[in-house]
Amino acid sequence: AYTDDAQGYAVALAFTSWTDAGPAATYAATISPIAAYEPGAFYKRELPCLLAVLAQVDLGEVSCVVVDGYVTLGAEERPGLGQHLYEALGGRVPVVGVAKTRFAGVAPQVVPVLRGQSQNPLYVTSVGLPVSEAAGVVASMHGDYRFPTLLKLLDDLTKRAV
């Protein structure tokens, strides 16, 4: 999330099982200044925020990072936020991207996941973990609705901060 004064705010939730209803820990970071919005290079604005909040976490204890967005983009599989994060972490931690909206030109590396009674899928991508496995764990996450409980909480906490 971003404020009007060029600050970024990131939140991370730690959990022990994909089916957890609540976080084991919550981390937050404020970043200033942040990069200006650049079409086609969203990661330049988001990545520093994610790295700042993940700096508080022992990555040796992390089996996967979930991001709001795509790992790869389009049929040519251009690096998205998730791929840039994976590379910034030295490829040590798998990254799963969960997007609420379909990216134009989405290719076979994207798995749509229907949850609850919703007919609108979440779009799952991954690196360091087979995308079919990533889609399975997103489908198994706690919650009766389209958006898993923990991801909804994360979204709410991030928006509340700005």
Tab-separated table of N, CA and C in Angstrom:
chain	number	residue	atom	x	y	z
A	1	ALA	N	0.853	-1.180	0.000
A	1	ALA	CA	0.000	0.000	0.000
A	1	ALA	C	0.891	1.231	0.000
A	2	TYR	N	0.352	2.329	-0.482
A	2	TYR	CA	1.128	3.555	-0.604
A	2	TYR	C	0.361	4.716	-0.010
A	3	THR	N	1.116	5.668	0.553
A	3	THR	CA	0.509	6.880	1.073
A	3	THR	C	0.744	8.006	0.072
A	4	ASP	N	0.115	9.135	0.307
A	4	ASP	CA	0.274	10.278	-0.590
A	4	ASP	C	1.669	10.887	-0.518
A	5	ASP	N	2.401	10.616	0.540
A	5	ASP	CA	3.721	11.225	0.707
A	5	ASP	C	4.860	10.289	0.304
A	6	ALA	N	4.627	9.478	-0.708
A	6	ALA	CA	5.652	8.604	-1.300
A	6	ALA	C	6.215	7.581	-0.315
A	7	GLN	N	5.369	7.098	0.574
A	7	GLN	CA	5.763	6.023	1.466
A	7	GLN	C	5.064	4.744	1.043
A	8	GLY	N	5.755	3.640	1.250
A	8	GLY	CA	5.151	2.339	1.011
A	8	GLY	C	4.985	1.613	2.331
A	9	TYR	N	4.005	0.754	2.399
A	9	TYR	CA	3.735	-0.003	3.609
A	9	TYR	C	3.498	-1.448	3.211
A	10	ALA	N	4.207	-2.349	3.850
A	10	ALA	CA	4.058	-3.772	3.542
A	10	ALA	C	3.793	-4.549	4.821
A	11	VAL	N	3.003	-5.587	4.694
A	11	VAL	CA	2.672	-6.476	5.807
A	11	VAL	C	2.933	-7.905	5.354
A	12	ALA	N	3.432	-8.723	6.269
A	12	ALA	CA	3.610	-10.152	6.006
A	12	ALA	C	2.998	-10.926	7.165
A	13	LEU	N	2.357	-12.017	6.841
A	13	LEU	CA	1.806	-12.914	7.852
A	13	LEU	C	2.550	-14.236	7.777
A	14	ALA	N	2.940	-14.747	8.928
A	14	ALA	CA	3.550	-16.074	8.991
A	14	ALA	C	2.489	-17.052	9.471
A	15	PHE	N	2.503	-18.236	8.895
A	15	PHE	CA	1.578	-19.279	9.340
A	15	PHE	C	2.281	-20.617	9.233
A	16	THR	N	1.796	-21.590	9.995
A	16	THR	CA	2.480	-22.883	10.042
A	16	THR	C	1.872	-23.912	9.111
A	17	SER	N	0.605	-23.741	8.769
A	17	SER	CA	-0.076	-24.684	7.884
A	17	SER	C	-0.936	-23.905	6.899
A	18	TRP	N	-1.023	-24.406	5.674
A	18	TRP	CA	-1.841	-23.746	4.661
A	18	TRP	C	-3.296	-23.628	5.099
A	19	THR	N	-3.740	-24.464	6.001
A	19	THR	CA	-5.137	-24.452	6.431
A	19	THR	C	-5.373	-23.609	7.688
A	20	ASP	N	-4.350	-22.918	8.183
A	20	ASP	CA	-4.501	-22.075	9.374
A	20	ASP	C	-5.541	-20.976	9.144
A	21	ALA	N	-6.328	-20.705	10.197
A	21	ALA	CA	-7.335	-19.642	10.134
A	21	ALA	C	-6.761	-18.290	10.543
A	22	GLY	N	-5.637	-18.305	11.243
A	22	GLY	CA	-5.030	-17.064	11.712
A	22	GLY	C	-3.524	-17.139	11.623
A	23	PRO	N	-2.859	-15.991	11.663
A	23	PRO	CA	-1.404	-15.971	11.548
A	23	PRO	C	-0.706	-16.369	12.843
A	24	ALA	N	0.477	-16.946	12.702
A	24	ALA	CA	1.331	-17.227	13.850
A	24	ALA	C	2.084	-15.960	14.249
A	25	ALA	N	2.345	-15.087	13.277
A	25	ALA	CA	3.043	-13.822	13.527
A	25	ALA	C	2.692	-12.840	12.417
A	26	THR	N	2.810	-11.550	12.754
A	26	THR	CA	2.558	-10.483	11.786
A	26	THR	C	3.765	-9.553	11.769
A	27	TYR	N	4.186	-9.162	10.585
A	27	TYR	CA	5.327	-8.265	10.401
A	27	TYR	C	4.869	-7.094	9.543
A	28	ALA	N	5.460	-5.915	9.777
A	28	ALA	CA	5.110	-4.742	8.977
A	28	ALA	C	6.343	-3.868	8.797
A	29	ALA	N	6.362	-3.144	7.688
A	29	ALA	CA	7.465	-2.225	7.414
A	29	ALA	C	6.944	-1.035	6.623
A	30	THR	N	7.507	0.134	6.934
A	30	THR	CA	7.226	1.347	6.176
A	30	THR	C	8.489	1.708	5.411
A	31	ILE	N	8.330	2.023	4.138
A	31	ILE	CA	9.462	2.291	3.266
A	31	ILE	C	9.303	3.690	2.676
A	32	SER	N	10.393	4.465	2.722
A	32	SER	CA	10.352	5.808	2.158
A	32	SER	C	11.749	6.187	1.694
A	33	PRO	N	11.889	6.750	0.543
A	33	PRO	CA	10.862	6.944	-0.475
A	33	PRO	C	10.666	5.657	-1.277
A	34	ILE	N	9.602	5.623	-2.044
A	34	ILE	CA	9.358	4.502	-2.941
A	34	ILE	C	9.459	4.997	-4.381
A	35	ALA	N	9.707	4.071	-5.276
A	35	ALA	CA	9.821	4.425	-6.690
A	35	ALA	C	8.478	4.900	-7.228
A	36	ALA	N	8.539	5.771	-8.187
A	36	ALA	CA	7.320	6.226	-8.859
A	36	ALA	C	6.737	5.070	-9.657
A	37	TYR	N	5.443	5.126	-9.887
A	37	TYR	CA	4.790	4.098	-10.688
A	37	TYR	C	5.361	4.127	-12.101
A	38	GLU	N	5.712	2.961	-12.599
A	38	GLU	CA	6.235	2.833	-13.955
A	38	GLU	C	5.468	1.718	-14.655
A	39	PRO	N	4.686	2.049	-15.677
A	39	PRO	CA	3.920	1.009	-16.375
A	39	PRO	C	4.831	-0.119	-16.853
A	40	GLY	N	4.401	-1.350	-16.588
A	40	GLY	CA	5.174	-2.512	-16.999
A	40	GLY	C	6.316	-2.866	-16.066
A	41	ALA	N	6.522	-2.077	-15.032
A	41	ALA	CA	7.604	-2.345	-14.081
A	41	ALA	C	7.098	-2.152	-12.653
A	42	PHE	N	5.920	-2.692	-12.385
A	42	PHE	CA	5.279	-2.615	-11.077
A	42	PHE	C	6.226	-3.069	-9.961
A	43	TYR	N	7.051	-4.067	-10.261
A	43	TYR	CA	7.947	-4.644	-9.254
A	43	TYR	C	8.929	-3.620	-8.700
A	44	LYS	N	9.291	-2.608	-9.471
A	44	LYS	CA	10.256	-1.619	-8.988
A	44	LYS	C	9.700	-0.852	-7.792
A	45	ARG	N	8.404	-0.752	-7.721
A	45	ARG	CA	7.737	-0.061	-6.614
A	45	ARG	C	7.452	-1.021	-5.461
A	46	GLU	N	7.056	-2.244	-5.795
A	46	GLU	CA	6.627	-3.217	-4.795
A	46	GLU	C	7.772	-3.991	-4.140
A	47	LEU	N	8.769	-4.369	-4.931
A	47	LEU	CA	9.823	-5.253	-4.428
A	47	LEU	C	10.554	-4.696	-3.206
A	48	PRO	N	10.974	-3.430	-3.187
A	48	PRO	CA	11.643	-2.919	-1.988
A	48	PRO	C	10.767	-3.020	-0.734
A	49	CYS	N	9.466	-2.843	-0.901
A	49	CYS	CA	8.547	-2.956	0.237
A	49	CYS	C	8.529	-4.393	0.759
A	50	LEU	N	8.435	-5.343	-0.154
A	50	LEU	CA	8.425	-6.753	0.255
A	50	LEU	C	9.740	-7.148	0.915
A	51	LEU	N	10.851	-6.715	0.343
A	51	LEU	CA	12.152	-7.068	0.920
A	51	LEU	C	12.330	-6.457	2.305
A	52	ALA	N	11.806	-5.257	2.519
A	52	ALA	CA	11.915	-4.618	3.838
A	52	ALA	C	11.160	-5.399	4.897
A	53	VAL	N	9.969	-5.862	4.580
A	53	VAL	CA	9.208	-6.621	5.572
A	53	VAL	C	9.807	-8.023	5.743
A	54	LEU	N	10.292	-8.627	4.673
A	54	LEU	CA	10.884	-9.969	4.789
A	54	LEU	C	12.233	-9.945	5.506
A	55	ALA	N	12.876	-8.783	5.588
A	55	ALA	CA	14.137	-8.668	6.327
A	55	ALA	C	13.937	-8.951	7.814
A	56	GLN	N	12.704	-8.869	8.289
A	56	GLN	CA	12.389	-9.129	9.697
A	56	GLN	C	12.171	-10.614	9.981
A	57	VAL	N	12.145	-11.408	8.927
A	57	VAL	CA	11.786	-12.821	9.033
A	57	VAL	C	13.026	-13.681	8.833
A	58	ASP	N	13.140	-14.761	9.590
A	58	ASP	CA	14.203	-15.740	9.375
A	58	ASP	C	13.806	-16.590	8.173
A	59	LEU	N	14.366	-16.286	7.018
A	59	LEU	CA	13.976	-16.992	5.797
A	59	LEU	C	14.331	-18.472	5.831
A	60	GLY	N	15.227	-18.854	6.723
A	60	GLY	CA	15.535	-20.272	6.897
A	60	GLY	C	14.351	-21.053	7.439
A	61	GLU	N	13.403	-20.340	8.043
A	61	GLU	CA	12.200	-20.956	8.599
A	61	GLU	C	11.010	-20.882	7.643
A	62	VAL	N	11.209	-20.261	6.495
A	62	VAL	CA	10.115	-20.023	5.549
A	62	VAL	C	10.150	-21.067	4.440
A	63	SER	N	9.025	-21.740	4.229
A	63	SER	CA	8.974	-22.752	3.166
A	63	SER	C	8.397	-22.193	1.875
A	64	CYS	N	7.748	-21.023	1.946
A	64	CYS	CA	7.133	-20.436	0.758
A	64	CYS	C	6.712	-19.004	1.074
A	65	VAL	N	6.757	-18.142	0.064
A	65	VAL	CA	6.236	-16.781	0.183
A	65	VAL	C	5.088	-16.652	-0.809
A	66	VAL	N	3.973	-16.092	-0.355
A	66	VAL	CA	2.817	-15.857	-1.219
A	66	VAL	C	2.719	-14.356	-1.462
A	67	VAL	N	2.604	-13.974	-2.733
A	67	VAL	CA	2.465	-12.558	-3.074
A	67	VAL	C	1.127	-12.309	-3.753
A	68	ASP	N	0.651	-11.093	-3.616
A	68	ASP	CA	-0.569	-10.647	-4.286
A	68	ASP	C	-0.160	-10.194	-5.682
A	69	GLY	N	-0.310	-11.072	-6.654
A	69	GLY	CA	0.084	-10.754	-8.018
A	69	GLY	C	0.595	-11.992	-8.723
A	70	TYR	N	1.269	-11.766	-9.815
A	70	TYR	CA	1.766	-12.858	-10.654
A	70	TYR	C	3.258	-13.086	-10.470
A	71	VAL	N	3.672	-14.334	-10.645
A	71	VAL	CA	5.090	-14.673	-10.684
A	71	VAL	C	5.621	-14.381	-12.084
A	72	THR	N	4.894	-14.831	-13.089
A	72	THR	CA	5.258	-14.554	-14.477
A	72	THR	C	4.046	-13.974	-15.193
A	73	LEU	N	4.324	-13.240	-16.273
A	73	LEU	CA	3.273	-12.525	-16.995
A	73	LEU	C	3.242	-12.920	-18.466
A	74	GLY	N	2.061	-13.222	-18.953
A	74	GLY	CA	1.857	-13.441	-20.372
A	74	GLY	C	2.415	-14.739	-20.903
A	75	ALA	N	2.116	-14.988	-22.172
A	75	ALA	CA	2.543	-16.223	-22.825
A	75	ALA	C	4.061	-16.334	-22.882
A	76	GLU	N	4.740	-15.195	-22.938
A	76	GLU	CA	6.210	-15.225	-22.984
A	76	GLU	C	6.826	-15.354	-21.592
A	77	GLU	N	5.984	-15.439	-20.567
A	77	GLU	CA	6.418	-15.629	-19.181
A	77	GLU	C	7.429	-14.575	-18.736
A	78	ARG	N	7.110	-13.313	-18.998
A	78	ARG	CA	7.957	-12.224	-18.507
A	78	ARG	C	7.958	-12.250	-16.984
A	79	PRO	N	9.068	-11.892	-16.363
A	79	PRO	CA	9.109	-11.882	-14.898
A	79	PRO	C	8.115	-10.886	-14.316
A	80	GLY	N	7.302	-11.369	-13.390
A	80	GLY	CA	6.399	-10.519	-12.640
A	80	GLY	C	6.987	-10.278	-11.260
A	81	LEU	N	6.201	-9.694	-10.388
A	81	LEU	CA	6.663	-9.391	-9.035
A	81	LEU	C	7.208	-10.635	-8.341
A	82	GLY	N	6.494	-11.755	-8.445
A	82	GLY	CA	6.930	-12.976	-7.771
A	82	GLY	C	8.270	-13.489	-8.256
A	83	GLN	N	8.516	-13.431	-9.555
A	83	GLN	CA	9.806	-13.875	-10.104
A	83	GLN	C	10.930	-12.963	-9.634
A	84	HIS	N	10.675	-11.654	-9.633
A	84	HIS	CA	11.690	-10.714	-9.154
A	84	HIS	C	11.990	-10.948	-7.673
A	85	LEU	N	10.974	-11.244	-6.878
A	85	LEU	CA	11.188	-11.544	-5.462
A	85	LEU	C	12.002	-12.826	-5.309
A	86	TYR	N	11.641	-13.852	-6.045
A	86	TYR	CA	12.362	-15.131	-5.999
A	86	TYR	C	13.852	-14.910	-6.287
A	87	GLU	N	14.143	-14.145	-7.304
A	87	GLU	CA	15.538	-13.866	-7.659
A	87	GLU	C	16.229	-13.034	-6.588
A	88	ALA	N	15.529	-12.051	-6.017
A	88	ALA	CA	16.107	-11.216	-4.961
A	88	ALA	C	16.430	-12.037	-3.715
A	89	LEU	N	15.675	-13.115	-3.504
A	89	LEU	CA	15.918	-14.006	-2.361
A	89	LEU	C	16.913	-15.109	-2.721
A	90	GLY	N	17.543	-14.988	-3.858
A	90	GLY	CA	18.555	-15.959	-4.268
A	90	GLY	C	17.985	-17.321	-4.618
A	91	GLY	N	16.699	-17.383	-4.923
A	91	GLY	CA	16.079	-18.658	-5.275
A	91	GLY	C	15.968	-19.623	-4.105
A	92	ARG	N	16.131	-19.126	-2.893
A	92	ARG	CA	16.106	-19.993	-1.699
A	92	ARG	C	14.710	-20.355	-1.237
A	93	VAL	N	13.716	-19.536	-1.596
A	93	VAL	CA	12.361	-19.735	-1.096
A	93	VAL	C	11.385	-19.711	-2.274
A	94	PRO	N	10.569	-20.762	-2.428
A	94	PRO	CA	9.558	-20.739	-3.489
A	94	PRO	C	8.607	-19.553	-3.306
A	95	VAL	N	8.099	-19.044	-4.420
A	95	VAL	CA	7.158	-17.929	-4.389
A	95	VAL	C	5.905	-18.332	-5.155
A	96	VAL	N	4.760	-18.113	-4.520
A	96	VAL	CA	3.459	-18.372	-5.134
A	96	VAL	C	2.773	-17.028	-5.332
A	97	GLY	N	2.295	-16.798	-6.533
A	97	GLY	CA	1.540	-15.589	-6.828
A	97	GLY	C	0.060	-15.906	-6.862
A	98	VAL	N	-0.736	-15.102	-6.166
A	98	VAL	CA	-2.192	-15.247	-6.177
A	98	VAL	C	-2.761	-13.909	-6.646
A	99	ALA	N	-3.379	-13.929	-7.817
A	99	ALA	CA	-3.937	-12.705	-8.397
A	99	ALA	C	-5.453	-12.794	-8.454
A	100	LYS	N	-6.101	-11.666	-8.220
A	100	LYS	CA	-7.563	-11.617	-8.241
A	100	LYS	C	-8.103	-11.366	-9.645
A	101	THR	N	-7.276	-10.784	-10.501
A	101	THR	CA	-7.735	-10.478	-11.858
A	101	THR	C	-6.852	-11.165	-12.889
A	102	ARG	N	-7.458	-11.477	-14.005
A	102	ARG	CA	-6.756	-12.150	-15.094
A	102	ARG	C	-5.856	-11.151	-15.820
A	103	PHE	N	-4.637	-11.567	-16.073
A	103	PHE	CA	-3.689	-10.754	-16.825
A	103	PHE	C	-3.862	-11.058	-18.305
A	104	ALA	N	-3.917	-10.030	-19.134
A	104	ALA	CA	-4.089	-10.229	-20.580
A	104	ALA	C	-2.965	-11.107	-21.121
A	105	GLY	N	-3.329	-12.100	-21.895
A	105	GLY	CA	-2.325	-12.976	-22.485
A	105	GLY	C	-1.832	-14.052	-21.543
A	106	VAL	N	-2.607	-14.347	-20.506
A	106	VAL	CA	-2.200	-15.362	-19.539
A	106	VAL	C	-2.001	-16.695	-20.246
A	107	ALA	N	-0.942	-17.363	-19.893
A	107	ALA	CA	-0.539	-18.609	-20.552
A	107	ALA	C	-0.761	-19.823	-19.655
A	108	PRO	N	-0.370	-20.995	-20.125
A	108	PRO	CA	-0.597	-22.236	-19.371
A	108	PRO	C	0.059	-22.297	-17.990
A	109	GLN	N	1.035	-21.436	-17.705
A	109	GLN	CA	1.674	-21.477	-16.389
A	109	GLN	C	0.766	-20.910	-15.296
A	110	VAL	N	-0.412	-20.416	-15.673
A	110	VAL	CA	-1.378	-19.870	-14.717
A	110	VAL	C	-2.482	-20.893	-14.498
A	111	VAL	N	-2.760	-21.191	-13.220
A	111	VAL	CA	-3.829	-22.134	-12.897
A	111	VAL	C	-4.958	-21.371	-12.212
A	112	PRO	N	-6.155	-21.360	-12.815
A	112	PRO	CA	-7.295	-20.732	-12.148
A	112	PRO	C	-7.784	-21.629	-11.011
A	113	VAL	N	-8.064	-21.027	-9.869
A	113	VAL	CA	-8.521	-21.770	-8.691
A	113	VAL	C	-9.862	-21.204	-8.252
A	114	LEU	N	-10.880	-22.049	-8.268
A	114	LEU	CA	-12.201	-21.659	-7.766
A	114	LEU	C	-12.300	-22.059	-6.300
A	115	ARG	N	-12.779	-21.129	-5.486
A	115	ARG	CA	-12.943	-21.385	-4.056
A	115	ARG	C	-14.347	-21.003	-3.648
A	116	GLY	N	-14.852	-21.691	-2.633
A	116	GLY	CA	-16.183	-21.387	-2.129
A	116	GLY	C	-17.211	-21.544	-3.228
A	117	GLN	N	-18.204	-20.669	-3.213
A	117	GLN	CA	-19.261	-20.704	-4.225
A	117	GLN	C	-18.966	-19.762	-5.397
A	118	SER	N	-17.821	-19.118	-5.364
A	118	SER	CA	-17.496	-18.133	-6.388
A	118	SER	C	-17.264	-18.784	-7.749
A	119	GLN	N	-17.722	-18.111	-8.778
A	119	GLN	CA	-17.442	-18.530	-10.151
A	119	GLN	C	-16.299	-17.709	-10.747
A	120	ASN	N	-15.718	-16.828	-9.933
A	120	ASN	CA	-14.565	-16.026	-10.348
A	120	ASN	C	-13.307	-16.631	-9.739
A	121	PRO	N	-12.411	-17.137	-10.554
A	121	PRO	CA	-11.230	-17.796	-9.997
A	121	PRO	C	-10.179	-16.817	-9.484
A	122	LEU	N	-9.313	-17.349	-8.647
A	122	LEU	CA	-8.044	-16.709	-8.337
A	122	LEU	C	-7.066	-17.284	-9.355
A	123	TYR	N	-6.050	-16.526	-9.712
A	123	TYR	CA	-5.081	-16.973	-10.709
A	123	TYR	C	-3.749	-17.217	-10.009
A	124	VAL	N	-3.294	-18.470	-10.046
A	124	VAL	CA	-2.113	-18.889	-9.293
A	124	VAL	C	-0.945	-19.156	-10.242
A	125	THR	N	0.207	-18.603	-9.893
A	125	THR	CA	1.464	-18.861	-10.586
A	125	THR	C	2.505	-19.176	-9.521
A	126	SER	N	3.628	-19.748	-9.918
A	126	SER	CA	4.650	-20.063	-8.919
A	126	SER	C	6.018	-20.230	-9.559
A	127	VAL	N	7.029	-20.157	-8.706
A	127	VAL	CA	8.404	-20.472	-9.073
A	127	VAL	C	9.019	-21.172	-7.865
A	128	GLY	N	9.777	-22.243	-8.125
A	128	GLY	CA	10.374	-23.015	-7.037
A	128	GLY	C	9.436	-24.055	-6.466
A	129	LEU	N	8.219	-24.112	-6.986
A	129	LEU	CA	7.181	-25.050	-6.566
A	129	LEU	C	6.309	-25.284	-7.798
A	130	PRO	N	6.021	-26.541	-8.143
A	130	PRO	CA	5.167	-26.773	-9.314
A	130	PRO	C	3.843	-26.018	-9.176
A	131	VAL	N	3.405	-25.394	-10.267
A	131	VAL	CA	2.200	-24.566	-10.207
A	131	VAL	C	0.971	-25.386	-9.831
A	132	SER	N	0.933	-26.660	-10.190
A	132	SER	CA	-0.209	-27.495	-9.795
A	132	SER	C	-0.244	-27.673	-8.279
A	133	GLU	N	0.925	-27.815	-7.668
A	133	GLU	CA	1.002	-27.921	-6.204
A	133	GLU	C	0.625	-26.587	-5.551
A	134	ALA	N	1.104	-25.492	-6.119
A	134	ALA	CA	0.765	-24.165	-5.594
A	134	ALA	C	-0.742	-23.941	-5.647
A	135	ALA	N	-1.365	-24.310	-6.755
A	135	ALA	CA	-2.819	-24.160	-6.884
A	135	ALA	C	-3.541	-25.008	-5.847
A	136	GLY	N	-3.033	-26.197	-5.593
A	136	GLY	CA	-3.644	-27.077	-4.599
A	136	GLY	C	-3.598	-26.500	-3.201
A	137	VAL	N	-2.464	-25.901	-2.828
A	137	VAL	CA	-2.378	-25.346	-1.474
A	137	VAL	C	-3.220	-24.080	-1.343
A	138	VAL	N	-3.307	-23.288	-2.402
A	138	VAL	CA	-4.182	-22.106	-2.351
A	138	VAL	C	-5.637	-22.556	-2.209
A	139	ALA	N	-6.014	-23.595	-2.938
A	139	ALA	CA	-7.383	-24.127	-2.836
A	139	ALA	C	-7.673	-24.640	-1.432
A	140	SER	N	-6.648	-25.181	-0.758
A	140	SER	CA	-6.840	-25.773	0.571
A	140	SER	C	-6.822	-24.752	1.706
A	141	MET	N	-6.439	-23.516	1.421
A	141	MET	CA	-6.334	-22.516	2.487
A	141	MET	C	-7.682	-22.292	3.165
A	142	HIS	N	-7.627	-21.936	4.441
A	142	HIS	CA	-8.824	-21.716	5.246
A	142	HIS	C	-9.712	-20.639	4.637
A	143	GLY	N	-11.004	-20.849	4.754
A	143	GLY	CA	-11.979	-19.846	4.346
A	143	GLY	C	-13.028	-20.416	3.420
A	144	ASP	N	-14.245	-19.911	3.588
A	144	ASP	CA	-15.376	-20.388	2.794
A	144	ASP	C	-15.583	-19.595	1.513
A	145	TYR	N	-14.817	-18.547	1.329
A	145	TYR	CA	-15.061	-17.644	0.215
A	145	TYR	C	-13.939	-17.704	-0.816
A	146	ARG	N	-14.095	-16.904	-1.851
A	146	ARG	CA	-13.126	-16.884	-2.948
A	146	ARG	C	-11.712	-16.601	-2.449
A	147	PHE	N	-11.584	-15.600	-1.585
A	147	PHE	CA	-10.272	-15.196	-1.094
A	147	PHE	C	-10.004	-15.876	0.239
A	148	PRO	N	-8.899	-16.623	0.385
A	148	PRO	CA	-8.606	-17.306	1.649
A	148	PRO	C	-8.543	-16.330	2.832
A	149	THR	N	-8.887	-16.824	4.005
A	149	THR	CA	-8.942	-16.016	5.224
A	149	THR	C	-7.657	-15.233	5.463
A	150	LEU	N	-6.506	-15.890	5.393
A	150	LEU	CA	-5.242	-15.208	5.675
A	150	LEU	C	-4.927	-14.138	4.635
A	151	LEU	N	-5.230	-14.397	3.384
A	151	LEU	CA	-4.960	-13.400	2.346
A	151	LEU	C	-5.899	-12.204	2.480
A	152	LYS	N	-7.122	-12.446	2.905
A	152	LYS	CA	-8.071	-11.356	3.165
A	152	LYS	C	-7.585	-10.513	4.342
A	153	LEU	N	-7.128	-11.166	5.408
A	153	LEU	CA	-6.592	-10.447	6.561
A	153	LEU	C	-5.388	-9.605	6.146
A	154	LEU	N	-4.499	-10.180	5.380
A	154	LEU	CA	-3.321	-9.456	4.912
A	154	LEU	C	-3.727	-8.216	4.115
A	155	ASP	N	-4.663	-8.375	3.219
A	155	ASP	CA	-5.165	-7.262	2.413
A	155	ASP	C	-5.761	-6.174	3.309
A	156	ASP	N	-6.559	-6.576	4.288
A	156	ASP	CA	-7.182	-5.624	5.215
A	156	ASP	C	-6.136	-4.875	6.043
A	157	LEU	N	-5.140	-5.585	6.567
A	157	LEU	CA	-4.099	-4.952	7.384
A	157	LEU	C	-3.296	-3.950	6.569
A	158	THR	N	-3.010	-4.290	5.341
A	158	THR	CA	-2.239	-3.394	4.480
A	158	THR	C	-3.029	-2.128	4.177
A	159	LYS	N	-4.296	-2.275	3.857
A	159	LYS	CA	-5.131	-1.105	3.539
A	159	LYS	C	-5.381	-0.230	4.763
A	160	ARG	N	-5.479	-0.846	5.927
A	160	ARG	CA	-5.746	-0.107	7.161
A	160	ARG	C	-4.586	0.820	7.510
A	161	ALA	N	-3.399	0.464	7.071
A	161	ALA	CA	-2.204	1.223	7.433
A	161	ALA	C	-2.089	2.546	6.688
A	162	VAL	N	-2.796	2.678	5.577
A	162	VAL	CA	-2.654	3.914	4.787
A	162	VAL	C	-3.828	4.846	4.975
